[in-house]
mmCIF file of C-alpha atoms in Angstrom:
data_model
loop_
_atom_site.group_PDB
_atom_site.id
_atom_site.type_symbol
_atom_site.label_atom_id
_atom_site.label_comp_id
_atom_site.label_asym_id
_atom_site.label_seq_id
_atom_site.Cartn_x
_atom_site.Cartn_y
_atom_site.Cartn_z
ATOM 1 C CA UNK A 1 0.000 0.000 0.000
ATOM 2 C CA UNK A 2 1.766 3.088 -1.239
ATOM 3 C CA UNK A 3 -0.884 5.613 -0.198
ATOM 4 C CA UNK A 4 -0.230 7.496 2.995
ATOM 5 C CA UNK A 5 -3.910 7.549 3.907
ATOM 6 C CA UNK A 6 -6.989 5.407 3.513
ATOM 7 C CA UNK A 7 -10.528 6.507 4.197
ATOM 8 C CA UNK A 8 -13.158 4.276 5.725
ATOM 9 C CA UNK A 9 -16.485 5.711 4.626
ATOM 10 C CA UNK A 10 -19.622 5.595 6.735
ATOM 11 C CA UNK A 11 -21.520 4.020 3.880
ATOM 12 C CA UNK A 12 -21.892 0.313 3.234
ATOM 13 C CA UNK A 13 -20.971 -1.405 -0.003
ATOM 14 C CA UNK A 14 -24.739 -1.618 -0.596
ATOM 15 C CA UNK A 15 -24.903 2.193 -0.467
ATOM 16 C CA UNK A 16 -26.677 2.523 2.901
ATOM 17 C CA UNK A 17 -25.541 4.888 5.676
ATOM 18 C CA UNK A 18 -23.754 3.084 8.503
ATOM 19 C CA UNK A 19 -25.299 3.283 11.953
ATOM 20 C CA UNK A 20 -24.700 4.438 14.601
ATOM 21 C CA UNK A 21 -24.025 7.800 13.026
ATOM 22 C CA UNK A 22 -21.367 8.649 15.649
ATOM 23 C CA UNK A 23 -19.187 5.643 14.777
ATOM 24 C CA UNK A 24 -16.310 7.896 13.633
ATOM 25 C CA UNK A 25 -16.227 9.683 16.991
ATOM 26 C CA UNK A 26 -16.304 6.354 18.805
ATOM 27 C CA UNK A 27 -13.369 5.047 16.769
ATOM 28 C CA UNK A 28 -11.331 8.186 17.386
ATOM 29 C CA UNK A 29 -12.092 7.959 21.117
ATOM 30 C CA UNK A 30 -10.995 4.326 21.220
ATOM 31 C CA UNK A 31 -7.507 5.301 20.059
ATOM 32 C CA UNK A 32 -7.294 8.452 22.189
ATOM 33 C CA UNK A 33 -5.187 8.918 25.308
ATOM 34 C CA UNK A 34 -4.896 11.480 28.056
ATOM 35 C CA UNK A 35 -2.033 13.974 27.908
ATOM 36 C CA UNK A 36 -0.004 15.281 30.833
ATOM 37 C CA UNK A 37 -2.560 18.100 31.080
ATOM 38 C CA UNK A 38 -5.240 15.408 31.638
ATOM 39 C CA UNK A 39 -7.031 16.378 28.429
ATOM 40 C CA UNK A 40 -8.111 13.760 25.943
ATOM 41 C CA UNK A 41 -5.937 13.712 22.822
ATOM 42 C CA UNK A 42 -7.010 11.928 19.666
ATOM 43 C CA UNK A 43 -4.488 9.730 17.931
ATOM 44 C CA UNK A 44 -2.588 11.554 15.178
ATOM 45 C CA UNK A 45 -3.311 8.532 12.937
ATOM 46 C CA UNK A 46 -7.127 8.804 12.936
ATOM 47 C CA UNK A 47 -9.156 11.825 11.910
ATOM 48 C CA UNK A 48 -12.840 12.407 11.247
ATOM 49 C CA UNK A 49 -13.414 13.456 7.665
ATOM 50 C CA UNK A 50 -16.390 14.381 5.501
ATOM 51 C CA UNK A 51 -16.139 12.793 2.041
ATOM 52 C CA UNK A 52 -18.954 13.412 -0.440
ATOM 53 C CA UNK A 53 -21.206 14.385 2.478
ATOM 54 C CA UNK A 54 -20.493 11.049 4.201
ATOM 55 C CA UNK A 55 -18.930 10.927 7.667
ATOM 56 C CA UNK A 56 -15.721 8.999 7.239
ATOM 57 C CA UNK A 57 -12.562 8.062 9.086
ATOM 58 C CA UNK A 58 -9.177 9.032 7.686
ATOM 59 C CA UNK A 59 -6.514 6.501 8.685
ATOM 60 C CA UNK A 60 -2.851 7.390 8.353
ATOM 61 C CA UNK A 61 -1.074 4.280 7.048
ATOM 62 C CA UNK A 62 1.710 4.857 9.598
ATOM 63 C CA UNK A 63 -0.709 3.288 12.085
ATOM 64 C CA UNK A 64 0.029 -0.078 10.481
ATOM 65 C CA UNK A 65 3.664 0.150 11.690
ATOM 66 C CA UNK A 66 3.005 1.925 14.993
ATOM 67 C CA UNK A 67 0.041 -0.222 16.090
ATOM 68 C CA UNK A 68 -0.404 -3.258 13.799
ATOM 69 C CA UNK A 69 -3.059 -4.807 16.033
ATOM 70 C CA UNK A 70 -5.084 -1.588 16.123
ATOM 71 C CA UNK A 71 -4.789 -1.228 12.356
ATOM 72 C CA UNK A 72 -5.983 -4.803 11.865
ATOM 73 C CA UNK A 73 -8.955 -4.157 14.165
ATOM 74 C CA UNK A 74 -9.977 -1.117 12.102
ATOM 75 C CA UNK A 75 -9.776 -3.058 8.846
ATOM 76 C CA UNK A 76 -11.720 -5.969 10.348
ATOM 77 C CA UNK A 77 -14.370 -3.528 11.571
ATOM 78 C CA UNK A 78 -14.694 -2.075 8.077
ATOM 79 C CA UNK A 79 -14.897 -5.529 6.480
ATOM 80 C CA UNK A 80 -17.395 -6.940 8.990
ATOM 81 C CA UNK A 81 -19.664 -3.941 8.499
ATOM 82 C CA UNK A 82 -19.106 -3.888 4.727
ATOM 83 C CA UNK A 83 -17.856 -0.293 4.774
ATOM 84 C CA UNK A 84 -16.246 1.251 1.717
ATOM 85 C CA UNK A 85 -12.489 1.819 1.923
ATOM 86 C CA UNK A 86 -11.064 4.343 -0.520
ATOM 87 C CA UNK A 87 -7.821 6.196 -1.162
ATOM 88 C CA UNK A 88 -7.661 10.025 -1.159
ATOM 89 C CA UNK A 89 -8.464 10.024 -4.888
ATOM 90 C CA UNK A 90 -11.771 8.275 -4.153
ATOM 91 C CA UNK A 91 -10.768 4.922 -5.643
ATOM 92 C CA UNK A 92 -11.771 1.730 -3.854
ATOM 93 C CA UNK A 93 -8.876 -0.106 -2.242
ATOM 94 C CA UNK A 94 -8.431 -3.556 -0.760
ATOM 95 C CA UNK A 95 -6.431 -3.752 2.425
ATOM 96 C CA UNK A 96 -4.862 -6.895 3.751
ATOM 97 C CA UNK A 97 -4.403 -6.393 7.474
#
């Protein structure tokens, strides 16, 4: 995978919106940690993103090296829920976790 980012869209392969609608926020929270100031900090590898009016999750491919297990869990989540995975150009991609 040469792209530096993949995007997991909140839309199924069948074209239906994924529920719950706050799934992106939940994913970002799962990979968050508290800083020394005791404030919650999202992972630099996951970012909410709006793509074609669809709530999506931008995943920095560096996560695969930094946290292989976490990366695999994200890909499994996308596959189990039949979510579209695209590159920044909007082309469908297949990821082997």
